Amino acid sequence: MQRRLIGWGAVLAMLSVGIGAFGSHILKPVISEDYLKVYETGVQYHMAHALALVLIGLAAGQWGDSTRLRWAGRLIGAGILLFSGSLYILSTSGIKILGAITPLGGVCFLAGWICFAAEAFARKR
């Protein structure tokens, strides 16, 4: 579990850097400033939560495997896909209905952090 979480976190962080570079070099002259801000928000949350996966993986190395840590990782991963993914598609396509998906990703982020916190508080030492 630890290696998978850290590995996926690293891959998703790398993708965040690439997607961010694509936005600033390729999309900047093509999309509106408002949509560029939406895109950048997706990149920021993407990177922050990719690093969260690494952190959860490191915690799993210290604390051992647990159901809460597994769920924390799954929910954070789903949050990246739903939250950041919907913002990337919204900003590049202009399909506004995709904005309705973004809050689901935010809920996944919150639930993932709750699982991680619950595991931390459940630890005796």
mmCIF file of N, CA and C in Angstrom:
data_model
loop_
_atom_site.group_PDB
_atom_site.id
_atom_site.type_symbol
_atom_site.label_atom_id
_atom_site.label_comp_id
_atom_site.label_asym_id
_atom_site.label_seq_id
_atom_site.Cartn_x
_atom_site.Cartn_y
_atom_site.Cartn_z
ATOM 1 N N MET A 1 0.827 -1.196 0.000
ATOM 2 C CA MET A 1 0.000 0.000 0.000
ATOM 3 C C MET A 1 0.869 1.256 0.000
ATOM 4 N N GLN A 2 1.900 1.264 0.834
ATOM 5 C CA GLN A 2 2.752 2.451 0.946
ATOM 6 C C GLN A 2 3.384 2.798 -0.396
ATOM 7 N N ARG A 3 3.980 1.821 -1.052
ATOM 8 C CA ARG A 3 4.655 2.105 -2.327
ATOM 9 C C ARG A 3 3.674 2.555 -3.395
ATOM 10 N N ARG A 4 2.481 1.957 -3.413
ATOM 11 C CA ARG A 4 1.478 2.363 -4.407
ATOM 12 C C ARG A 4 1.044 3.806 -4.199
ATOM 13 N N LEU A 5 0.758 4.180 -2.963
ATOM 14 C CA LEU A 5 0.323 5.554 -2.689
ATOM 15 C C LEU A 5 1.418 6.560 -3.036
ATOM 16 N N ILE A 6 2.637 6.266 -2.627
ATOM 17 C CA ILE A 6 3.736 7.187 -2.934
ATOM 18 C C ILE A 6 3.975 7.239 -4.438
ATOM 19 N N GLY A 7 3.941 6.074 -5.086
ATOM 20 C CA GLY A 7 4.144 6.035 -6.544
ATOM 21 C C GLY A 7 3.080 6.811 -7.302
ATOM 22 N N TRP A 8 1.809 6.570 -6.951
ATOM 23 C CA TRP A 8 0.731 7.312 -7.617
ATOM 24 C C TRP A 8 0.793 8.796 -7.304
ATOM 25 N N GLY A 9 1.150 9.131 -6.068
ATOM 26 C CA GLY A 9 1.303 10.544 -5.724
ATOM 27 C C GLY A 9 2.366 11.210 -6.574
ATOM 28 N N ALA A 10 3.492 10.512 -6.766
ATOM 29 C CA ALA A 10 4.577 11.063 -7.592
ATOM 30 C C ALA A 10 4.147 11.201 -9.046
ATOM 31 N N VAL A 11 3.462 10.196 -9.571
ATOM 32 C CA VAL A 11 2.989 10.260 -10.966
ATOM 33 C C VAL A 11 2.002 11.413 -11.133
ATOM 34 N N LEU A 12 1.067 11.540 -10.203
ATOM 35 C CA LEU A 12 0.075 12.618 -10.297
ATOM 36 C C LEU A 12 0.709 13.993 -10.110
ATOM 37 N N ALA A 13 1.737 14.098 -9.280
ATOM 38 C CA ALA A 13 2.450 15.375 -9.136
ATOM 39 C C ALA A 13 3.147 15.724 -10.448
ATOM 40 N N MET A 14 3.782 14.732 -11.079
ATOM 41 C CA MET A 14 4.438 14.965 -12.372
ATOM 42 C C MET A 14 3.413 15.423 -13.415
ATOM 43 N N LEU A 15 2.262 14.763 -13.435
ATOM 44 C CA LEU A 15 1.212 15.176 -14.380
ATOM 45 C C LEU A 15 0.740 16.598 -14.094
ATOM 46 N N SER A 16 0.659 16.971 -12.831
ATOM 47 C CA SER A 16 0.260 18.323 -12.469
ATOM 48 C C SER A 16 1.233 19.353 -13.031
ATOM 49 N N VAL A 17 2.517 19.049 -12.924
ATOM 50 C CA VAL A 17 3.535 19.959 -13.477
ATOM 51 C C VAL A 17 3.364 20.069 -14.991
ATOM 52 N N GLY A 18 3.191 18.937 -15.651
ATOM 53 C CA GLY A 18 3.015 18.952 -17.102
ATOM 54 C C GLY A 18 1.749 19.670 -17.535
ATOM 55 N N ILE A 19 0.658 19.410 -16.844
ATOM 56 C CA ILE A 19 -0.612 20.061 -17.162
ATOM 57 C C ILE A 19 -0.523 21.563 -16.899
ATOM 58 N N GLY A 20 0.160 21.937 -15.821
ATOM 59 C CA GLY A 20 0.351 23.361 -15.528
ATOM 60 C C GLY A 20 1.183 24.053 -16.594
ATOM 61 N N ALA A 21 2.251 23.387 -17.036
ATOM 62 C CA ALA A 21 3.099 23.958 -18.089
ATOM 63 C C ALA A 21 2.317 24.088 -19.391
ATOM 64 N N PHE A 22 1.513 23.080 -19.698
ATOM 65 C CA PHE A 22 0.673 23.133 -20.895
ATOM 66 C C PHE A 22 -0.248 24.346 -20.831
ATOM 67 N N GLY A 23 -0.835 24.562 -19.651
ATOM 68 C CA GLY A 23 -1.746 25.695 -19.493
ATOM 69 C C GLY A 23 -1.060 27.031 -19.672
ATOM 70 N N SER A 24 0.125 27.173 -19.085
ATOM 71 C CA SER A 24 0.783 28.472 -19.144
ATOM 72 C C SER A 24 1.454 28.741 -20.486
ATOM 73 N N HIS A 25 1.842 27.700 -21.205
ATOM 74 C CA HIS A 25 2.547 27.919 -22.471
ATOM 75 C C HIS A 25 1.660 27.755 -23.701
ATOM 76 N N ILE A 26 0.721 26.845 -23.652
ATOM 77 C CA ILE A 26 -0.113 26.559 -24.826
ATOM 78 C C ILE A 26 -1.491 27.209 -24.713
ATOM 79 N N LEU A 27 -2.122 27.077 -23.554
ATOM 80 C CA LEU A 27 -3.501 27.566 -23.416
ATOM 81 C C LEU A 27 -3.605 29.057 -23.155
ATOM 82 N N LYS A 28 -2.597 29.623 -22.522
ATOM 83 C CA LYS A 28 -2.676 31.034 -22.128
ATOM 84 C C LYS A 28 -3.114 31.958 -23.261
ATOM 85 N N PRO A 29 -2.542 31.836 -24.457
ATOM 86 C CA PRO A 29 -2.990 32.731 -25.522
ATOM 87 C C PRO A 29 -4.319 32.320 -26.169
ATOM 88 N N VAL A 30 -4.833 31.144 -25.809
ATOM 89 C CA VAL A 30 -6.004 30.594 -26.499
ATOM 90 C C VAL A 30 -7.304 30.764 -25.714
ATOM 91 N N ILE A 31 -7.241 30.656 -24.375
ATOM 92 C CA ILE A 31 -8.473 30.730 -23.586
ATOM 93 C C ILE A 31 -8.528 32.059 -22.822
ATOM 94 N N SER A 32 -9.721 32.394 -22.363
ATOM 95 C CA SER A 32 -9.906 33.665 -21.661
ATOM 96 C C SER A 32 -9.172 33.654 -20.319
ATOM 97 N N GLU A 33 -8.969 34.839 -19.782
ATOM 98 C CA GLU A 33 -8.291 34.962 -18.494
ATOM 99 C C GLU A 33 -9.094 34.287 -17.378
ATOM 100 N N ASP A 34 -10.420 34.392 -17.446
ATOM 101 C CA ASP A 34 -11.263 33.741 -16.434
ATOM 102 C C ASP A 34 -11.103 32.227 -16.478
ATOM 103 N N TYR A 35 -11.123 31.661 -17.683
ATOM 104 C CA TYR A 35 -10.945 30.209 -17.807
ATOM 105 C C TYR A 35 -9.530 29.789 -17.440
ATOM 106 N N LEU A 36 -8.554 30.646 -17.675
ATOM 107 C CA LEU A 36 -7.184 30.327 -17.274
ATOM 108 C C LEU A 36 -7.087 30.235 -15.744
ATOM 109 N N LYS A 37 -7.803 31.106 -15.051
ATOM 110 C CA LYS A 37 -7.822 31.037 -13.580
ATOM 111 C C LYS A 37 -8.479 29.743 -13.103
ATOM 112 N N VAL A 38 -9.537 29.337 -13.769
ATOM 113 C CA VAL A 38 -10.199 28.071 -13.440
ATOM 114 C C VAL A 38 -9.221 26.913 -13.639
ATOM 115 N N TYR A 39 -8.519 26.931 -14.760
ATOM 116 C CA TYR A 39 -7.530 25.902 -15.078
ATOM 117 C C TYR A 39 -6.436 25.872 -14.005
ATOM 118 N N GLU A 40 -5.926 27.040 -13.634
ATOM 119 C CA GLU A 40 -4.868 27.126 -12.619
ATOM 120 C C GLU A 40 -5.345 26.614 -11.261
ATOM 121 N N THR A 41 -6.610 26.839 -10.923
ATOM 122 C CA THR A 41 -7.165 26.298 -9.686
ATOM 123 C C THR A 41 -7.114 24.772 -9.724
ATOM 124 N N GLY A 42 -7.471 24.201 -10.858
ATOM 125 C CA GLY A 42 -7.384 22.746 -11.012
ATOM 126 C C GLY A 42 -5.970 22.242 -10.807
ATOM 127 N N VAL A 43 -4.998 22.951 -11.367
ATOM 128 C CA VAL A 43 -3.587 22.553 -11.228
ATOM 129 C C VAL A 43 -3.140 22.644 -9.765
ATOM 130 N N GLN A 44 -3.531 23.706 -9.075
ATOM 131 C CA GLN A 44 -3.126 23.881 -7.672
ATOM 132 C C GLN A 44 -3.678 22.759 -6.786
ATOM 133 N N TYR A 45 -4.953 22.455 -6.928
ATOM 134 C CA TYR A 45 -5.548 21.390 -6.132
ATOM 135 C C TYR A 45 -4.984 20.029 -6.533
ATOM 136 N N HIS A 46 -4.714 19.858 -7.801
ATOM 137 C CA HIS A 46 -4.118 18.622 -8.300
ATOM 138 C C HIS A 46 -2.777 18.371 -7.606
ATOM 139 N N MET A 47 -1.905 19.372 -7.602
ATOM 140 C CA MET A 47 -0.581 19.207 -6.995
ATOM 141 C C MET A 47 -0.684 19.000 -5.485
ATOM 142 N N ALA A 48 -1.491 19.807 -4.827
ATOM 143 C CA ALA A 48 -1.616 19.690 -3.369
ATOM 144 C C ALA A 48 -2.075 18.289 -2.977
ATOM 145 N N HIS A 49 -2.998 17.730 -3.728
ATOM 146 C CA HIS A 49 -3.534 16.436 -3.355
ATOM 147 C C HIS A 49 -2.679 15.275 -3.867
ATOM 148 N N ALA A 50 -1.889 15.502 -4.896
ATOM 149 C CA ALA A 50 -0.879 14.502 -5.273
ATOM 150 C C ALA A 50 0.128 14.368 -4.133
ATOM 151 N N LEU A 51 0.529 15.490 -3.568
ATOM 152 C CA LEU A 51 1.442 15.464 -2.420
ATOM 153 C C LEU A 51 0.766 14.836 -1.195
ATOM 154 N N ALA A 52 -0.540 15.019 -1.074
ATOM 155 C CA ALA A 52 -1.270 14.374 0.023
ATOM 156 C C ALA A 52 -1.186 12.852 -0.101
ATOM 157 N N LEU A 53 -1.250 12.338 -1.331
ATOM 158 C CA LEU A 53 -1.105 10.894 -1.523
ATOM 159 C C LEU A 53 0.267 10.413 -1.056
ATOM 160 N N VAL A 54 1.294 11.188 -1.359
ATOM 161 C CA VAL A 54 2.639 10.841 -0.881
ATOM 162 C C VAL A 54 2.650 10.840 0.646
ATOM 163 N N LEU A 55 2.058 11.841 1.243
ATOM 164 C CA LEU A 55 2.003 11.944 2.705
ATOM 165 C C LEU A 55 1.249 10.755 3.317
ATOM 166 N N ILE A 56 0.146 10.383 2.720
ATOM 167 C CA ILE A 56 -0.621 9.239 3.214
ATOM 168 C C ILE A 56 0.210 7.963 3.077
ATOM 169 N N GLY A 57 0.939 7.837 1.975
ATOM 170 C CA GLY A 57 1.823 6.692 1.803
ATOM 171 C C GLY A 57 2.909 6.636 2.853
ATOM 172 N N LEU A 58 3.491 7.787 3.166
ATOM 173 C CA LEU A 58 4.511 7.834 4.220
ATOM 174 C C LEU A 58 3.918 7.457 5.576
ATOM 175 N N ALA A 59 2.695 7.922 5.822
ATOM 176 C CA ALA A 59 2.013 7.564 7.076
ATOM 177 C C ALA A 59 1.769 6.059 7.128
ATOM 178 N N ALA A 60 1.398 5.468 6.010
ATOM 179 C CA ALA A 60 1.176 4.023 5.967
ATOM 180 C C ALA A 60 2.466 3.274 6.282
ATOM 181 N N GLY A 61 3.594 3.826 5.874
ATOM 182 C CA GLY A 61 4.876 3.212 6.193
ATOM 183 C C GLY A 61 5.175 3.244 7.685
ATOM 184 N N GLN A 62 4.737 4.291 8.344
ATOM 185 C CA GLN A 62 4.959 4.427 9.790
ATOM 186 C C GLN A 62 3.911 3.672 10.602
ATOM 187 N N TRP A 63 2.670 3.744 10.180
ATOM 188 C CA TRP A 63 1.561 3.219 10.968
ATOM 189 C C TRP A 63 1.127 1.824 10.547
ATOM 190 N N GLY A 64 1.485 1.432 9.336
ATOM 191 C CA GLY A 64 1.014 0.163 8.799
ATOM 192 C C GLY A 64 -0.250 0.348 7.963
ATOM 193 N N ASP A 65 -0.604 -0.729 7.296
ATOM 194 C CA ASP A 65 -1.782 -0.734 6.427
ATOM 195 C C ASP A 65 -3.050 -0.558 7.260
ATOM 196 N N SER A 66 -4.002 0.198 6.738
ATOM 197 C CA SER A 66 -5.290 0.336 7.423
ATOM 198 C C SER A 66 -6.375 0.676 6.408
ATOM 199 N N THR A 67 -7.579 0.310 6.754
ATOM 200 C CA THR A 67 -8.729 0.595 5.889
ATOM 201 C C THR A 67 -8.911 2.100 5.708
ATOM 202 N N ARG A 68 -8.749 2.869 6.783
ATOM 203 C CA ARG A 68 -8.935 4.325 6.683
ATOM 204 C C ARG A 68 -7.901 4.954 5.753
ATOM 205 N N LEU A 69 -6.653 4.488 5.831
ATOM 206 C CA LEU A 69 -5.635 5.044 4.933
ATOM 207 C C LEU A 69 -5.910 4.654 3.482
ATOM 208 N N ARG A 70 -6.375 3.428 3.278
ATOM 209 C CA ARG A 70 -6.741 3.018 1.908
ATOM 210 C C ARG A 70 -7.840 3.930 1.363
ATOM 211 N N TRP A 71 -8.867 4.162 2.192
ATOM 212 C CA TRP A 71 -9.960 5.025 1.756
ATOM 213 C C TRP A 71 -9.503 6.463 1.570
ATOM 214 N N ALA A 72 -8.619 6.924 2.424
ATOM 215 C CA ALA A 72 -8.083 8.276 2.253
ATOM 216 C C ALA A 72 -7.426 8.401 0.882
ATOM 217 N N GLY A 73 -6.604 7.440 0.516
ATOM 218 C CA GLY A 73 -5.936 7.466 -0.782
ATOM 219 C C GLY A 73 -6.914 7.395 -1.946
ATOM 220 N N ARG A 74 -7.880 6.493 -1.840
ATOM 221 C CA ARG A 74 -8.888 6.358 -2.911
ATOM 222 C C ARG A 74 -9.683 7.645 -3.095
ATOM 223 N N LEU A 75 -10.099 8.223 -1.983
ATOM 224 C CA LEU A 75 -10.915 9.438 -2.055
ATOM 225 C C LEU A 75 -10.117 10.632 -2.577
ATOM 226 N N ILE A 76 -8.877 10.757 -2.158
ATOM 227 C CA ILE A 76 -8.033 11.844 -2.672
ATOM 228 C C ILE A 76 -7.819 11.660 -4.170
ATOM 229 N N GLY A 77 -7.556 10.429 -4.600
ATOM 230 C CA GLY A 77 -7.392 10.165 -6.034
ATOM 231 C C GLY A 77 -8.652 10.495 -6.827
ATOM 232 N N ALA A 78 -9.805 10.078 -6.294
ATOM 233 C CA ALA A 78 -11.076 10.395 -6.960
ATOM 234 C C ALA A 78 -11.303 11.905 -6.983
ATOM 235 N N GLY A 79 -10.909 12.583 -5.917
ATOM 236 C CA GLY A 79 -11.055 14.034 -5.874
ATOM 237 C C GLY A 79 -10.233 14.726 -6.946
ATOM 238 N N ILE A 80 -9.010 14.246 -7.158
ATOM 239 C CA ILE A 80 -8.175 14.827 -8.225
ATOM 240 C C ILE A 80 -8.862 14.654 -9.570
ATOM 241 N N LEU A 81 -9.343 13.449 -9.821
ATOM 242 C CA LEU A 81 -10.000 13.173 -11.096
ATOM 243 C C LEU A 81 -11.246 14.046 -11.285
ATOM 244 N N LEU A 82 -12.103 14.070 -10.273
ATOM 245 C CA LEU A 82 -13.366 14.794 -10.401
ATOM 246 C C LEU A 82 -13.194 16.306 -10.308
ATOM 247 N N PHE A 83 -12.468 16.778 -9.309
ATOM 248 C CA PHE A 83 -12.327 18.220 -9.098
ATOM 249 C C PHE A 83 -11.444 18.837 -10.181
ATOM 250 N N SER A 84 -10.187 18.426 -10.207
ATOM 251 C CA SER A 84 -9.262 19.030 -11.172
ATOM 252 C C SER A 84 -9.641 18.666 -12.600
ATOM 253 N N GLY A 85 -10.002 17.401 -12.808
ATOM 254 C CA GLY A 85 -10.375 16.975 -14.166
ATOM 255 C C GLY A 85 -11.536 17.774 -14.726
ATOM 256 N N SER A 86 -12.562 18.012 -13.902
ATOM 257 C CA SER A 86 -13.711 18.783 -14.393
ATOM 258 C C SER A 86 -13.324 20.231 -14.676
ATOM 259 N N LEU A 87 -12.413 20.787 -13.860
ATOM 260 C CA LEU A 87 -11.975 22.162 -14.119
ATOM 261 C C LEU A 87 -11.133 22.247 -15.396
ATOM 262 N N TYR A 88 -10.296 21.233 -15.653
ATOM 263 C CA TYR A 88 -9.509 21.224 -16.890
ATOM 264 C C TYR A 88 -10.430 21.180 -18.100
ATOM 265 N N ILE A 89 -11.407 20.297 -18.057
ATOM 266 C CA ILE A 89 -12.313 20.155 -19.204
ATOM 267 C C ILE A 89 -13.191 21.393 -19.349
ATOM 268 N N LEU A 90 -13.720 21.895 -18.236
ATOM 269 C CA LEU A 90 -14.547 23.111 -18.272
ATOM 270 C C LEU A 90 -13.787 24.271 -18.898
ATOM 271 N N SER A 91 -12.553 24.486 -18.457
ATOM 272 C CA SER A 91 -11.799 25.654 -18.927
ATOM 273 C C SER A 91 -11.365 25.529 -20.382
ATOM 274 N N THR A 92 -11.184 24.315 -20.872
ATOM 275 C CA THR A 92 -10.746 24.158 -22.262
ATOM 276 C C THR A 92 -11.902 23.968 -23.231
ATOM 277 N N SER A 93 -13.054 23.517 -22.730
ATOM 278 C CA SER A 93 -14.179 23.268 -23.630
ATOM 279 C C SER A 93 -15.296 24.294 -23.494
ATOM 280 N N GLY A 94 -15.390 24.913 -22.305
ATOM 281 C CA GLY A 94 -16.472 25.864 -22.068
ATOM 282 C C GLY A 94 -17.797 25.195 -21.725
ATOM 283 N N ILE A 95 -17.798 23.875 -21.554
ATOM 284 C CA ILE A 95 -19.021 23.155 -21.205
ATOM 285 C C ILE A 95 -19.313 23.395 -19.725
ATOM 286 N N LYS A 96 -20.246 24.285 -19.463
ATOM 287 C CA LYS A 96 -20.494 24.746 -18.097
ATOM 288 C C LYS A 96 -21.118 23.687 -17.195
ATOM 289 N N ILE A 97 -21.816 22.721 -17.747
ATOM 290 C CA ILE A 97 -22.450 21.688 -16.929
ATOM 291 C C ILE A 97 -21.403 20.882 -16.150
ATOM 292 N N LEU A 98 -20.174 20.870 -16.629
ATOM 293 C CA LEU A 98 -19.105 20.154 -15.938
ATOM 294 C C LEU A 98 -18.787 20.789 -14.591
ATOM 295 N N GLY A 99 -19.167 22.049 -14.422
ATOM 296 C CA GLY A 99 -18.984 22.707 -13.134
ATOM 297 C C GLY A 99 -19.783 22.029 -12.027
ATOM 298 N N ALA A 100 -20.817 21.261 -12.407
ATOM 299 C CA ALA A 100 -21.616 20.540 -11.420
ATOM 300 C C ALA A 100 -20.861 19.335 -10.858
ATOM 301 N N ILE A 101 -19.861 18.853 -11.554
ATOM 302 C CA ILE A 101 -19.069 17.704 -11.100
ATOM 303 C C ILE A 101 -18.018 18.145 -10.080
ATOM 304 N N THR A 102 -17.522 19.361 -10.223
ATOM 305 C CA THR A 102 -16.434 19.859 -9.385
ATOM 306 C C THR A 102 -16.712 19.707 -7.887
ATOM 307 N N PRO A 103 -17.911 20.059 -7.387
ATOM 308 C CA PRO A 103 -18.156 19.897 -5.946
ATOM 309 C C PRO A 103 -18.062 18.444 -5.472
ATOM 310 N N LEU A 104 -18.377 17.486 -6.336
ATOM 311 C CA LEU A 104 -18.235 16.076 -5.956
ATOM 312 C C LEU A 104 -16.772 15.751 -5.674
ATOM 313 N N GLY A 105 -15.885 16.329 -6.470
ATOM 314 C CA GLY A 105 -14.466 16.159 -6.219
ATOM 315 C C GLY A 105 -14.051 16.796 -4.905
ATOM 316 N N GLY A 106 -14.624 17.953 -4.611
ATOM 317 C CA GLY A 106 -14.342 18.616 -3.343
ATOM 318 C C GLY A 106 -14.800 17.782 -2.156
ATOM 319 N N VAL A 107 -15.948 17.136 -2.289
ATOM 320 C CA VAL A 107 -16.442 16.251 -1.233
ATOM 321 C C VAL A 107 -15.491 15.064 -1.060
ATOM 322 N N CYS A 108 -14.983 14.529 -2.167
ATOM 323 C CA CYS A 108 -14.000 13.436 -2.075
ATOM 324 C C CYS A 108 -12.740 13.900 -1.339
ATOM 325 N N PHE A 109 -12.271 15.102 -1.654
ATOM 326 C CA PHE A 109 -11.104 15.633 -0.940
ATOM 327 C C PHE A 109 -11.384 15.700 0.568
ATOM 328 N N LEU A 110 -12.518 16.278 0.928
ATOM 329 C CA LEU A 110 -12.865 16.417 2.345
ATOM 330 C C LEU A 110 -12.962 15.052 3.026
ATOM 331 N N ALA A 111 -13.615 14.114 2.385
ATOM 332 C CA ALA A 111 -13.762 12.785 2.967
ATOM 333 C C ALA A 111 -12.406 12.093 3.105
ATOM 334 N N GLY A 112 -11.534 12.284 2.125
ATOM 335 C CA GLY A 112 -10.192 11.714 2.209
ATOM 336 C C GLY A 112 -9.412 12.270 3.377
ATOM 337 N N TRP A 113 -9.482 13.568 3.564
ATOM 338 C CA TRP A 113 -8.795 14.198 4.704
ATOM 339 C C TRP A 113 -9.406 13.744 6.029
ATOM 340 N N ILE A 114 -10.712 13.566 6.057
ATOM 341 C CA ILE A 114 -11.370 13.071 7.279
ATOM 342 C C ILE A 114 -10.877 11.665 7.608
ATOM 343 N N CYS A 115 -10.783 10.787 6.597
ATOM 344 C CA CYS A 115 -10.263 9.429 6.829
ATOM 345 C C CYS A 115 -8.835 9.472 7.355
ATOM 346 N N PHE A 116 -8.025 10.338 6.766
ATOM 347 C CA PHE A 116 -6.627 10.457 7.192
ATOM 348 C C PHE A 116 -6.559 10.962 8.637
ATOM 349 N N ALA A 117 -7.335 11.970 8.951
ATOM 350 C CA ALA A 117 -7.353 12.514 10.326
ATOM 351 C C ALA A 117 -7.874 11.471 11.309
ATOM 352 N N ALA A 118 -8.912 10.738 10.932
ATOM 353 C CA ALA A 118 -9.472 9.708 11.813
ATOM 354 C C ALA A 118 -8.415 8.653 12.133
ATOM 355 N N GLU A 119 -7.635 8.270 11.120
ATOM 356 C CA GLU A 119 -6.567 7.299 11.358
ATOM 357 C C GLU A 119 -5.510 7.873 12.288
ATOM 358 N N ALA A 120 -5.151 9.124 12.085
ATOM 359 C CA ALA A 120 -4.138 9.746 12.947
ATOM 360 C C ALA A 120 -4.614 9.803 14.398
ATOM 361 N N PHE A 121 -5.856 10.196 14.608
ATOM 362 C CA PHE A 121 -6.378 10.305 15.967
ATOM 363 C C PHE A 121 -6.611 8.939 16.611
ATOM 364 N N ALA A 122 -6.802 7.897 15.798
ATOM 365 C CA ALA A 122 -7.018 6.555 16.326
ATOM 366 C C ALA A 122 -5.718 5.909 16.796
ATOM 367 N N ARG A 123 -4.593 6.462 16.363
ATOM 368 C CA ARG A 123 -3.291 5.903 16.740
ATOM 369 C C ARG A 123 -3.017 6.160 18.216
ATOM 370 N N LYS A 124 -2.539 5.145 18.873
ATOM 371 C CA LYS A 124 -2.219 5.274 20.304
ATOM 372 C C LYS A 124 -0.883 5.929 20.517
ATOM 373 N N ARG A 125 0.016 5.747 19.565
ATOM 374 C CA ARG A 125 1.386 6.224 19.706
ATOM 375 C C ARG A 125 1.875 6.834 18.439
#
